[in-house]
Short mmCIF file of C-alpha atoms in Angstrom, two decimals:
data_model
loop_
_atom_site.label_atom_id
_atom_site.label_comp_id
_atom_site.label_asym_id
_atom_site.label_seq_id
_atom_site.Cartn_x
_atom_site.Cartn_y
_atom_site.Cartn_z
CA GLY B 10 6.85 6.14 1.36
CA ILE B 11 10.43 4.33 -0.10
CA ALA B 12 8.24 1.79 -0.85
CA VAL B 13 6.36 3.02 -3.99
CA VAL B 14 10.31 3.53 -5.39
CA PRO B 15 10.86 -0.65 -5.74
CA TRP B 16 7.55 -1.37 -6.74
CA LEU B 17 7.48 1.60 -9.48
CA LEU B 18 11.10 -0.06 -10.47
CA LEU B 19 9.38 -3.73 -11.19
CA LEU B 20 6.72 -2.02 -12.97
CA ILE B 21 9.10 -0.33 -15.19
CA ALA B 22 10.66 -4.04 -15.41
CA ILE B 23 8.05 -5.95 -16.32
CA ASP B 24 6.44 -6.91 -19.92
CA LYS B 25 3.73 -4.53 -19.97
CA THR B 26 2.02 -6.72 -23.09
CA ASP B 27 2.67 -9.77 -20.66
CA GLU B 28 -0.96 -10.37 -19.31
CA TYR B 29 0.76 -12.82 -16.73
CA GLN B 30 3.02 -10.60 -15.84
CA LEU B 31 0.51 -7.69 -14.90
CA VAL B 32 -1.79 -9.92 -12.96
CA ASN B 33 0.89 -11.04 -10.74
CA TYR B 34 2.35 -8.02 -10.11
CA ILE B 35 -1.09 -6.63 -9.02
CA THR B 36 -1.70 -9.29 -6.64
CA VAL B 37 0.62 -9.98 -5.33
CA TYR B 38 1.60 -5.58 -4.50
CA LYS B 39 -2.80 -5.45 -3.48
CA SER B 40 -1.41 -8.26 -0.97
CA ILE B 41 1.24 -6.36 0.32
CA MET B 42 -0.77 -3.42 0.85
CA PHE B 43 -3.36 -5.00 3.49
CA LEU B 44 -0.66 -6.57 5.04
CA GLN B 45 1.20 -2.90 5.30
CA TRP B 46 -2.42 -0.86 5.33
CA GLY B 47 -4.46 -3.47 6.77
CA LEU B 48 -3.18 -5.59 9.43
CA LEU B 49 -0.22 -3.42 10.65
CA PRO B 50 -2.08 -0.60 11.76
CA LEU B 51 -4.77 -2.37 13.43
CA LEU B 52 -2.12 -4.61 15.40
CA LEU B 53 -0.17 -1.19 16.23
CA GLY B 54 -3.43 0.75 16.48
CA PHE B 55 -4.79 -1.56 19.11
CA VAL B 56 -1.34 -2.04 21.12
CA SER B 57 -1.24 1.92 20.88
CA LEU B 58 -4.44 2.24 22.93
CA HIS B 59 -4.26 -0.49 25.40
CA LEU B 60 -0.42 0.60 26.43
CA CYS B 61 -2.31 4.24 26.71
CA ALA B 62 -5.04 3.48 28.45
CA THR B 63 -3.44 1.90 30.83
CA THR B 64 -0.80 4.32 31.43
CA ASP B 65 -2.90 7.73 30.85
CA SER B 66 -0.68 9.19 27.98
CA CYS B 67 -3.42 8.75 25.77
CA ASP B 68 -2.96 12.78 24.93
CA VAL B 69 0.86 11.69 23.88
CA ASP B 70 0.99 8.00 23.03
CA GLY B 71 -2.35 7.54 21.72
CA PRO B 72 -3.23 6.01 18.65
CA GLY B 73 -3.34 8.79 16.22
CA VAL B 74 -1.71 11.04 17.46
CA ARG B 75 1.37 11.55 15.20
CA ASP B 76 2.86 13.84 13.50
CA TYR B 77 3.79 11.79 10.14
CA GLU B 78 0.28 11.08 9.30
CA GLN B 79 0.08 13.64 6.19
CA VAL B 80 3.36 11.58 4.78
CA GLU B 81 1.47 8.36 5.05
CA LEU B 82 -1.94 9.70 3.51
CA LEU B 83 0.34 10.85 0.81
CA THR B 84 2.06 7.81 0.39
CA LEU B 85 -0.97 5.40 0.71
CA LEU B 86 -2.00 8.01 -2.44
CA MET B 87 0.54 7.35 -4.44
CA GLN B 88 0.53 3.46 -4.02
CA GLN B 89 -3.04 3.67 -4.96
CA VAL B 90 -1.91 5.75 -8.12
CA LEU B 91 1.13 2.88 -9.36
CA GLY B 92 -1.81 0.05 -8.80
CA TRP B 93 -4.62 1.60 -10.30
CA THR B 94 -2.15 2.63 -13.05
CA THR B 95 -0.87 -1.19 -13.40
CA PHE B 96 -4.61 -1.93 -13.76
CA ALA B 97 -5.43 0.22 -16.70
CA LEU B 98 -2.71 -1.65 -18.61
CA TYR B 99 -3.94 -4.44 -17.90
CA LYS B 100 -7.06 -3.89 -18.78
CA HIS B 101 -5.55 -1.63 -21.87
CA ASN B 102 -4.27 -4.95 -23.15
CA ARG B 103 -7.35 -7.11 -22.65
CA PHE B 104 -9.51 -4.57 -25.10
#
C-alpha cells in the first residue's frame, strides 16, 4: 500500500507536457508492477504451496490463506488507477 505514495509523488513531480517523461514513467511503472504483482507472487505462491504440501499445513500456511488479501486488492486497484491516469495524460498531450 505504501508503494503507491512514491509513485504518486513522482507523477506530481514530472512535467506532464513532456511526452518522454510520461512514456518513461509508464514503462518503468508497469515494469515494476510486473515484478511486484507478477513474478514475486508467483514465486512466493510456489514456495508456499511446496512448503504446505510437504508439511501438511495447507489449512494454515497455504497460498491464498491470508488475512490481508483485501488490502492487497485495494493497493492493486490504486496502482492501476495511477497507471491509467498517466496514460490518459499522455494521450491527452498527443492530441
